[in-house]
mmCIF file of C-alpha atoms and ligand atoms in Angstrom:
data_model
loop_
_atom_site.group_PDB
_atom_site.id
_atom_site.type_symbol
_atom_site.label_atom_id
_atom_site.label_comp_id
_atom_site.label_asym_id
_atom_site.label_seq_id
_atom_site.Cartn_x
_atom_site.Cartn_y
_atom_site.Cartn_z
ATOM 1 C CA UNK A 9 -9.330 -161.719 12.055
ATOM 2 C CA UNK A 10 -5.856 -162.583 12.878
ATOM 3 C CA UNK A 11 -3.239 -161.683 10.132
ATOM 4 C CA UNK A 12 -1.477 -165.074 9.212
ATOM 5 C CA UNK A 13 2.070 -164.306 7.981
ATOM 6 C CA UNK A 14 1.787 -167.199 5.585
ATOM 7 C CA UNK A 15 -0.920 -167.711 2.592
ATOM 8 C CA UNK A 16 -3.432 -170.154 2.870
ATOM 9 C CA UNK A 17 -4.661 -171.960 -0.407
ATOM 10 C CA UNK A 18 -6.775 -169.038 -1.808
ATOM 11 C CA UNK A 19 -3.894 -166.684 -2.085
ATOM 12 C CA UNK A 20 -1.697 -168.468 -4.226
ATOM 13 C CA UNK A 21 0.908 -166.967 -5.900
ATOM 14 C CA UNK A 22 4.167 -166.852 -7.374
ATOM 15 C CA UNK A 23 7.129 -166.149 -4.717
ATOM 16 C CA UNK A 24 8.394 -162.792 -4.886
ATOM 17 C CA UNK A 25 11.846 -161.876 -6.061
ATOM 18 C CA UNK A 26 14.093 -160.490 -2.980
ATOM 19 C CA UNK A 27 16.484 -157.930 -3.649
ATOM 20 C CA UNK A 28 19.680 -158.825 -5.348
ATOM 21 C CA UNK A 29 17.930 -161.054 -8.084
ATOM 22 C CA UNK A 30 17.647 -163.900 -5.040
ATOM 23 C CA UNK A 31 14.261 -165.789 -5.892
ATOM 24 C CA UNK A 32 12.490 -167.096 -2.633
ATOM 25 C CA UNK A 33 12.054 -170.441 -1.179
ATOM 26 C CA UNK A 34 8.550 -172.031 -1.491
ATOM 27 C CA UNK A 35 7.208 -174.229 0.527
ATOM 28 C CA UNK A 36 4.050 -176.021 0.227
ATOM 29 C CA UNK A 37 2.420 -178.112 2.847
ATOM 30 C CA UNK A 38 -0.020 -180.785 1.875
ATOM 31 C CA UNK A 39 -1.815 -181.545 5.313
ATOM 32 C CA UNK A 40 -5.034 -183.390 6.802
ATOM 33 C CA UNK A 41 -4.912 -180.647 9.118
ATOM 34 C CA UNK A 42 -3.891 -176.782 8.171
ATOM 35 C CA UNK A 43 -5.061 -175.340 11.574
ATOM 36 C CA UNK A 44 -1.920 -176.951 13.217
ATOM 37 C CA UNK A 45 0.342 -174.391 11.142
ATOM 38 C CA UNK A 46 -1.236 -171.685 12.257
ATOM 39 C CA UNK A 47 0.434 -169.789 15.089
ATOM 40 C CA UNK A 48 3.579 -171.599 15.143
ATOM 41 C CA UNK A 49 4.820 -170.454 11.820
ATOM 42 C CA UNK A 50 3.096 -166.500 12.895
ATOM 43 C CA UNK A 51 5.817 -166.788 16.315
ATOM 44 C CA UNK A 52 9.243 -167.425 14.610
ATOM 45 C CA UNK A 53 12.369 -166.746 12.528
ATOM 46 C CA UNK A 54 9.992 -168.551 9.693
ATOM 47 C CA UNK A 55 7.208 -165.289 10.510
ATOM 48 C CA UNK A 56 10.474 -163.013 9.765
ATOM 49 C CA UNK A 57 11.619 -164.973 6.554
ATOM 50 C CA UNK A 58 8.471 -164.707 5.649
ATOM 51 C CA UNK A 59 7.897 -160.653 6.003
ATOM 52 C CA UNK A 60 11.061 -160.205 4.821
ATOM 53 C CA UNK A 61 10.752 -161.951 1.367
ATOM 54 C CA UNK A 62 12.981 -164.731 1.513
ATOM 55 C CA UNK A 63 10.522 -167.214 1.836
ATOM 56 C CA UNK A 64 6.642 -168.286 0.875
ATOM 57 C CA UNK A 65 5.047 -170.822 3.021
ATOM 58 C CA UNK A 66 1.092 -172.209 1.513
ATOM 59 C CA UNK A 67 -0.331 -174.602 3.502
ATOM 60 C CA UNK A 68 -2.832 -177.056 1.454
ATOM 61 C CA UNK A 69 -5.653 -179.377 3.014
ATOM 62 C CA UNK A 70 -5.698 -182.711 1.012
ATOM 63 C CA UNK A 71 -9.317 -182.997 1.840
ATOM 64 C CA UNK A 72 -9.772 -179.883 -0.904
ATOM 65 C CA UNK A 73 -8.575 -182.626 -2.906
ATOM 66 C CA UNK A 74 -10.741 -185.668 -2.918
ATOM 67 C CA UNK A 75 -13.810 -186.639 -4.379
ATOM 68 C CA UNK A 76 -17.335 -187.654 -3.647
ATOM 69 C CA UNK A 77 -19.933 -186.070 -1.197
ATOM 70 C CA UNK A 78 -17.571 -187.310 1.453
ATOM 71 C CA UNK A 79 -14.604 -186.262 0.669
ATOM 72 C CA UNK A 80 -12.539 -189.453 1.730
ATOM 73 C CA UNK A 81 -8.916 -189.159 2.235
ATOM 74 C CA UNK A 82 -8.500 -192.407 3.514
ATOM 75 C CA UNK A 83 -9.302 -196.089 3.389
ATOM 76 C CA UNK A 84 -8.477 -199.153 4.982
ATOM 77 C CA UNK A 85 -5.864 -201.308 3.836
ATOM 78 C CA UNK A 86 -6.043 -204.362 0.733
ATOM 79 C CA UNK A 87 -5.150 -207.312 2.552
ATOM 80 C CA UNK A 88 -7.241 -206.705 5.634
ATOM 81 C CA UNK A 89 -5.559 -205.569 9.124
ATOM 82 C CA UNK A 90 -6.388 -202.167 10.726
ATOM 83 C CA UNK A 91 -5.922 -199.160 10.872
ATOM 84 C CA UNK A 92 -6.412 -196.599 7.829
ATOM 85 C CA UNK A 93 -4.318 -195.882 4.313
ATOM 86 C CA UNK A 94 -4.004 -192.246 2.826
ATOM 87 C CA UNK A 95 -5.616 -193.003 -0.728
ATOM 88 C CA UNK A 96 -3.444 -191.841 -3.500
ATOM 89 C CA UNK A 97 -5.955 -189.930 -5.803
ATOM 90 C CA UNK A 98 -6.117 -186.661 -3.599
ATOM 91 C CA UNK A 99 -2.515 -186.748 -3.088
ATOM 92 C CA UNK A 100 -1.545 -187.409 -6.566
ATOM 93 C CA UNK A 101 -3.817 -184.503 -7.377
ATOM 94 C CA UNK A 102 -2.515 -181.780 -4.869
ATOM 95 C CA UNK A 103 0.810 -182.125 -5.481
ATOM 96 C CA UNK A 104 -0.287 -181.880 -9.375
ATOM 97 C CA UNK A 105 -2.169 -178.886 -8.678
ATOM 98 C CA UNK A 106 0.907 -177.153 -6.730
ATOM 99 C CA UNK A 107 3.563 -178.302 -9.398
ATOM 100 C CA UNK A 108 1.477 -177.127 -12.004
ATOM 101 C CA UNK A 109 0.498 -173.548 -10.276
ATOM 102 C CA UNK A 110 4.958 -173.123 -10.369
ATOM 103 C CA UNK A 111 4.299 -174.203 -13.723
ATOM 104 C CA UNK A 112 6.510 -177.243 -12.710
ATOM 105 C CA UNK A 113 6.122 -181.500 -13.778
ATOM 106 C CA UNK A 114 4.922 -183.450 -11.208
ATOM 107 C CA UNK A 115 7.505 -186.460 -10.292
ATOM 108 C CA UNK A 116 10.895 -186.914 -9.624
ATOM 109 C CA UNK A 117 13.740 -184.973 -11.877
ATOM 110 C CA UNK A 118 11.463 -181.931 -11.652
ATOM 111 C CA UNK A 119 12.527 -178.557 -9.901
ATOM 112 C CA UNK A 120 11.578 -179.288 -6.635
ATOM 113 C CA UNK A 121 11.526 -182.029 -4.193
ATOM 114 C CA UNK A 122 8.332 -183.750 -3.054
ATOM 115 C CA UNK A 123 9.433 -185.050 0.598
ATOM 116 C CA UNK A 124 7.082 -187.392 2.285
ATOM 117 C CA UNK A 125 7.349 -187.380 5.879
ATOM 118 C CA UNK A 126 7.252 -190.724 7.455
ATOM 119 C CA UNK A 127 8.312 -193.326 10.307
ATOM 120 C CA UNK A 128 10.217 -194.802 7.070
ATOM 121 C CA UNK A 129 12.168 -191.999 6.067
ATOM 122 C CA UNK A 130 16.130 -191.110 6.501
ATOM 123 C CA UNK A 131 16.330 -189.316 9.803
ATOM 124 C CA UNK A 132 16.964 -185.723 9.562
ATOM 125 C CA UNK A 133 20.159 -184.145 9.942
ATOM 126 C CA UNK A 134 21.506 -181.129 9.941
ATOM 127 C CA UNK A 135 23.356 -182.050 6.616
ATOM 128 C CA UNK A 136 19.895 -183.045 4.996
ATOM 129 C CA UNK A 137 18.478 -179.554 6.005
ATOM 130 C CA UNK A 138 21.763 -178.019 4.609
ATOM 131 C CA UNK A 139 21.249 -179.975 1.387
ATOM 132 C CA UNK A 140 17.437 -178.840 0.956
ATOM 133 C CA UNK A 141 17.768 -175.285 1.746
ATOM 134 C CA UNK A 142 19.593 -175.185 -1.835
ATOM 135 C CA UNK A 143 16.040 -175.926 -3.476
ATOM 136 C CA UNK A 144 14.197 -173.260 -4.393
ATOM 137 C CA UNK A 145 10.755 -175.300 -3.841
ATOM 138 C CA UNK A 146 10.231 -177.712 -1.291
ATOM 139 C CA UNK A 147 6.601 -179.851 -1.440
ATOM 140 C CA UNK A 148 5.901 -181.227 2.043
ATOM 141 C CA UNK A 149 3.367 -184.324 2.223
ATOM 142 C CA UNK A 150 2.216 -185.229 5.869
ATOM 143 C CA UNK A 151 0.827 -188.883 6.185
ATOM 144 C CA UNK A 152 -1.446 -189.423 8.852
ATOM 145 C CA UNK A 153 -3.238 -192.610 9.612
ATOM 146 C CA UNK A 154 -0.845 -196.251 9.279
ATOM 147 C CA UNK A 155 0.475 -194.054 6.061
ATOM 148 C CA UNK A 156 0.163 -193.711 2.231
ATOM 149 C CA UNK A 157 -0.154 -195.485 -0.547
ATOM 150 C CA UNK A 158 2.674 -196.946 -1.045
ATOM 151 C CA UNK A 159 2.010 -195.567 -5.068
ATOM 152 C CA UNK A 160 2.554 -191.955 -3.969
ATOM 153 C CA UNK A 161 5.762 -193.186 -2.438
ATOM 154 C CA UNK A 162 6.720 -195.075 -5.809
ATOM 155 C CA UNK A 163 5.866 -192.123 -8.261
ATOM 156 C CA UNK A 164 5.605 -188.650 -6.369
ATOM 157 C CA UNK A 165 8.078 -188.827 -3.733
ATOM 158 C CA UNK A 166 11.695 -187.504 -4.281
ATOM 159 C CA UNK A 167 12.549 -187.687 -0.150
ATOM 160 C CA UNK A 168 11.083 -189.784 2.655
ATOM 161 C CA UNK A 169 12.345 -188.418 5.825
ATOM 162 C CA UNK A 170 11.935 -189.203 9.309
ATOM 163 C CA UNK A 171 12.397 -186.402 12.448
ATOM 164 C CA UNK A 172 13.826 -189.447 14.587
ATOM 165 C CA UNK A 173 12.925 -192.679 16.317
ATOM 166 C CA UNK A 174 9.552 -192.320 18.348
ATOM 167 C CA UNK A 175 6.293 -191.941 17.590
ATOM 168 C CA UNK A 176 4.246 -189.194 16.673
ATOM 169 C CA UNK A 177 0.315 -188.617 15.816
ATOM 170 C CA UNK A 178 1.271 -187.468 11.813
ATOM 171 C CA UNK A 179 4.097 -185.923 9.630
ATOM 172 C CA UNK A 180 2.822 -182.062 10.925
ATOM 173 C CA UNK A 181 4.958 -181.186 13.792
ATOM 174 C CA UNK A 182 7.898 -183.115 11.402
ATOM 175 C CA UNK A 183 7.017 -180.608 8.324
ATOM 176 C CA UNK A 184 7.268 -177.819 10.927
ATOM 177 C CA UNK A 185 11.161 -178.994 12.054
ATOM 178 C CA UNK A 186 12.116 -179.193 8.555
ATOM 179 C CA UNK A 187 10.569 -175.581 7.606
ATOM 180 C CA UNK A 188 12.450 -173.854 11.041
ATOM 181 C CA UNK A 189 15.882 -176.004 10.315
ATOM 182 C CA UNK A 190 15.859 -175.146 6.244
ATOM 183 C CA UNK A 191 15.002 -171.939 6.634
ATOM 184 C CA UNK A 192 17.557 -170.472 9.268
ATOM 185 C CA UNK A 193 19.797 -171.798 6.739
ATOM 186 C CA UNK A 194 19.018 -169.470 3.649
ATOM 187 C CA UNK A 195 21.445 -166.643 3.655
ATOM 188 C CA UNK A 196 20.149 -163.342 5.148
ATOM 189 C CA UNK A 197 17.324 -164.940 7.441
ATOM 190 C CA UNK A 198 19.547 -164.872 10.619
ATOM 191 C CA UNK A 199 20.842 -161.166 10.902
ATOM 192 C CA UNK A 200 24.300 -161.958 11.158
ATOM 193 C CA UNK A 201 26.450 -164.524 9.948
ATOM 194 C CA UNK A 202 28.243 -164.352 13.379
ATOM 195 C CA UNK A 203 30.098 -167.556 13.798
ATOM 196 C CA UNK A 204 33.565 -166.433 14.886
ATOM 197 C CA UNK A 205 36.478 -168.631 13.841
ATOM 198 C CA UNK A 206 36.236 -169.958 17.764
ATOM 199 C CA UNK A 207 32.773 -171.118 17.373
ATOM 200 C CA UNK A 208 33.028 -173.430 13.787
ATOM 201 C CA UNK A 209 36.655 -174.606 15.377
ATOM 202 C CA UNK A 210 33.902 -176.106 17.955
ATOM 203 C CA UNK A 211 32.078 -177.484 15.103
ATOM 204 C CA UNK A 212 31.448 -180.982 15.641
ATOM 205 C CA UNK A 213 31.467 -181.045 19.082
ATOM 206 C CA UNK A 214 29.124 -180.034 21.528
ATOM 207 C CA UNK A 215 28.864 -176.635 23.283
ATOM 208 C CA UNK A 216 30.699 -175.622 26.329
ATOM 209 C CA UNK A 217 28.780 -174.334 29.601
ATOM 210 C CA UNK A 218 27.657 -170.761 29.273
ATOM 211 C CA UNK A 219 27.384 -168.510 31.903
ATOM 212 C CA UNK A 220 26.453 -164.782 32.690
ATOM 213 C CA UNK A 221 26.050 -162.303 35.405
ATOM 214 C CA UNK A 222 26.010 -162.307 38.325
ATOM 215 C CA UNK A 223 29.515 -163.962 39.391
ATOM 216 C CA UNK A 224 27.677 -165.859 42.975
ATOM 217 C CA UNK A 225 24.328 -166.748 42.660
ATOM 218 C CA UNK A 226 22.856 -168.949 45.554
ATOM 219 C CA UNK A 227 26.725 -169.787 46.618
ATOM 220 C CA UNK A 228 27.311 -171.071 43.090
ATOM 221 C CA UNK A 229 30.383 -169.590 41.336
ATOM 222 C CA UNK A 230 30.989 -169.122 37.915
ATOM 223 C CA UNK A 231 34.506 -170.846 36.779
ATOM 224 C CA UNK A 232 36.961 -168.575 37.902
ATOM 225 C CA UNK A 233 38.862 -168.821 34.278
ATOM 226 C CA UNK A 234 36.077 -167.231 32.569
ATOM 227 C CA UNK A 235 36.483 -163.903 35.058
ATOM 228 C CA UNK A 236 40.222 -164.195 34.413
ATOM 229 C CA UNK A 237 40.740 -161.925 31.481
ATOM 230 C CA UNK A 238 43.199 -164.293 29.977
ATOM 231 C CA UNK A 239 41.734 -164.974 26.791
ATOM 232 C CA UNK A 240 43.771 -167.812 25.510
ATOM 233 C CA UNK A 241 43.189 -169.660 29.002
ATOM 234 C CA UNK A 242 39.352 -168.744 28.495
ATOM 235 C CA UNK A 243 39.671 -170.357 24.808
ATOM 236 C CA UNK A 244 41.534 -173.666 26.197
ATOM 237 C CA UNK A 245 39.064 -174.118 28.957
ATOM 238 C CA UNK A 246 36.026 -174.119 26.230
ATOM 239 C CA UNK A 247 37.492 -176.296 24.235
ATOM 240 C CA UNK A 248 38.475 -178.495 26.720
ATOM 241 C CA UNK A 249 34.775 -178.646 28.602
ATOM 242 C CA UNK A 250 33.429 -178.864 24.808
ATOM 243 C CA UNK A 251 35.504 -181.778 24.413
ATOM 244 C CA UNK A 252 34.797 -183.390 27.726
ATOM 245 C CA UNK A 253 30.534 -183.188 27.190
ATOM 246 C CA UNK A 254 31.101 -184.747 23.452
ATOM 247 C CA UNK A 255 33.054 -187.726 25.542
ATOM 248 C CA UNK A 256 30.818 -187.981 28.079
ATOM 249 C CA UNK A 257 27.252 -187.383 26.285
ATOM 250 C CA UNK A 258 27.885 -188.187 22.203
ATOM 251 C CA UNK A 259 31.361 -190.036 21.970
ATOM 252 C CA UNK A 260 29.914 -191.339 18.765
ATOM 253 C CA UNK A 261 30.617 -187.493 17.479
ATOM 254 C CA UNK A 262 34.069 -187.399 18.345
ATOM 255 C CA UNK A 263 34.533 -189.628 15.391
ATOM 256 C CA UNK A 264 33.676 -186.765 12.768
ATOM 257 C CA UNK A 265 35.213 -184.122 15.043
ATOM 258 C CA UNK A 266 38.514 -182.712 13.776
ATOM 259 C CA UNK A 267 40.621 -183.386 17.306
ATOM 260 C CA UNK A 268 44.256 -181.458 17.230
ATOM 261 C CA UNK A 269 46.833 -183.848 19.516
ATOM 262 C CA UNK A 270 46.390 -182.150 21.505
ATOM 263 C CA UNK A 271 42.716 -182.641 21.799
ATOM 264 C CA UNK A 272 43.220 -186.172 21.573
ATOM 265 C CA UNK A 273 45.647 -186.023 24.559
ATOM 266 C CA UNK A 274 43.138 -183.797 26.887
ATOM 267 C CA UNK A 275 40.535 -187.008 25.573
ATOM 268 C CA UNK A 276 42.595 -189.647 26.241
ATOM 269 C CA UNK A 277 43.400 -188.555 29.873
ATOM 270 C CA UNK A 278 39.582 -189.176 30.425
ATOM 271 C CA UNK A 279 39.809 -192.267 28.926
ATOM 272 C CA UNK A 280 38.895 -191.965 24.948
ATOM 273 C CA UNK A 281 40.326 -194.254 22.926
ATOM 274 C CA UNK A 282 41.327 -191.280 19.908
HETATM 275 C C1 9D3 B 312 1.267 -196.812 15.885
HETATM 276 C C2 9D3 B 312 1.451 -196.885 14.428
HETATM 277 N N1 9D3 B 312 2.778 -197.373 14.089
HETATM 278 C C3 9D3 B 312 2.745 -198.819 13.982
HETATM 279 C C4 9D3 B 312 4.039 -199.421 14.379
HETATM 280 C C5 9D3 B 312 3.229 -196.848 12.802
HETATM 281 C C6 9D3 B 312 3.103 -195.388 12.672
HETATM 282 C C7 9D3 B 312 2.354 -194.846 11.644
HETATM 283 C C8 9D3 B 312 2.230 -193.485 11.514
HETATM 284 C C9 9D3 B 312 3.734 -194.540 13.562
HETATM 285 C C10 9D3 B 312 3.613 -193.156 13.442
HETATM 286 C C11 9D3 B 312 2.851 -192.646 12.425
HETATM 287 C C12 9D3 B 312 2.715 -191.172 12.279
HETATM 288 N N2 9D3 B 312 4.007 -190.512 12.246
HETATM 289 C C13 9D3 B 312 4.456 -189.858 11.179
HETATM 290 O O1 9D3 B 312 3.744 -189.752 10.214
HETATM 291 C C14 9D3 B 312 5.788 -189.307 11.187
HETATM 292 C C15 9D3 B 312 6.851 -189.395 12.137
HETATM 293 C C16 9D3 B 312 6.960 -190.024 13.420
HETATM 294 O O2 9D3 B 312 6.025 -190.652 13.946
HETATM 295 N N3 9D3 B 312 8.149 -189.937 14.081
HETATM 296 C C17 9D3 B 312 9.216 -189.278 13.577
HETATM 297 N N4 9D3 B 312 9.166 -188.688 12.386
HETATM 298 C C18 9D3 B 312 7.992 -188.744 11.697
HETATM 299 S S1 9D3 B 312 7.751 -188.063 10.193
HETATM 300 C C19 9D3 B 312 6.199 -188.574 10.092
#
């Protein structure tokens, strides 16, 4: 059998303590659909947070959760129109059942937040993943179907959020971007903190071109700056190609970018209006 680096339901337990006294991240996934974890959590920086201690992912199938020979997760919607609802009662109950096994209180003010992933929700940023990866437990609730009912959203939910604008089969591949974005996050998962002070000045903006060896390749030169040994010229040209794709590709950034003058002249001279 293939060794999953994450625990599925039947090996519950409490997260480990990492050295220093630094308690893991938990994450539990409440899904329709467990087998679409597997594999991409076992390839990634989330397999080596995972051996290394610093987090616990459990992945949870709401059908475990409902009742009746059937097992029905969903139903259609009071009012009439199609399409299918997530009922509440296996919901309500798995999220009880994880709260309860961190010997937590389900609902909102408790230690952890209960984020609902949905067409609804705020999108994701960067500063949202920032902001979560300072939770030590992290209860992720993927709708399928039209959605929930709207009572899990108005007494379980602490977070609704959205991956972005288009339209996607369930919340699964969303819990997945939220795992991988929180998780490089926690200190000590990526081996080195390695931003040099040139790289967060270029915070903000987007990245200038990167290029390696070899020098010619198919008649196409690398910028002659870059094999110029003149470091500061090297550092003005990156900034100056970072500033030009922000204009050209995401001028709404520019707005949240802190521009020196002289920035702000190099922008202006391709027409910004900083
Ligand atoms: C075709 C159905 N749509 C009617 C306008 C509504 C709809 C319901 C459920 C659309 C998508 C979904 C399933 N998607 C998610 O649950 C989801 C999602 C997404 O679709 N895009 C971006 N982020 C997310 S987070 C969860």
């Amino acid at each position: 059998m293939r060794r999953m680096a994450f625990r599925s339901e039947s090996e519950v337990s409490n997260p480990r303590s990492v050295s220093g006294g630094v308690k893991s991240m938990l994450f539990d996934i409440l899904t329709l659909f467990p087998g679409l974890f597997f594999g991409v959590f076992d390839e990634s920086i989330v397999r080596r947070a995972i051996e290394a201690g610093i987090i616990s992912i459990r992945i949870h199938n709401i059908r475990d959760y409902a009742e009746g020979r059937h097992s029905m997760t969903d139903d259609a919607p009071y009012g009439g129109g199609g399409g299918m609802v997530m009922k509440p009662e296996p919901i309500f109950r798995a999220v009880e059942h994880v709260l309860t096994s961190q010997g937590q209180q389900a609902g909102a003010g408790a230690g952890a937040r209960v984020i609902l992933l949905s067409p609804q929700g705020r999108p994701l940023t960067q500063q949202i993943a920032c902001e979560l990866s300072r939770w030590e437990h992290l209860l992720l609730i993927c709708g399928r179907y039209e959605g929930v009912d709207e009572r899990v959203r108005e007494h379980l939910i602490t977070d609704e959020i959205s991956i972005g604008d288009y339209v996607l089969s369930g919340g699964e591949i969303p819990a997945m971007v939220i795992v991988e974005a929180v998780t490089r996050l926690i200190p000590g998962v990526l081996g080195d903190p390695g931003a040099t002070f040139e790289d967060s000045h270029m915070e903000g903006l987007l990245e200038y071109p990167h290029y390696t060896r070899p020098a010619e390749y198919r008649d196409w030169e690398v910028p002659e700056v870059l094999l110029s040994g003149d470091h500061a010229l090297v550092v003005q040209w990156r900034r100056e190609e970072a500033l030009r794709r922000t204009f050209e590709r995401r001028p709404e950034l520019l707005s949240k970018a802190t521009l020196s003058e002289r920035d702000k002249e190099f922008l202006r001279r391709l027409g910004a209006g900083v």
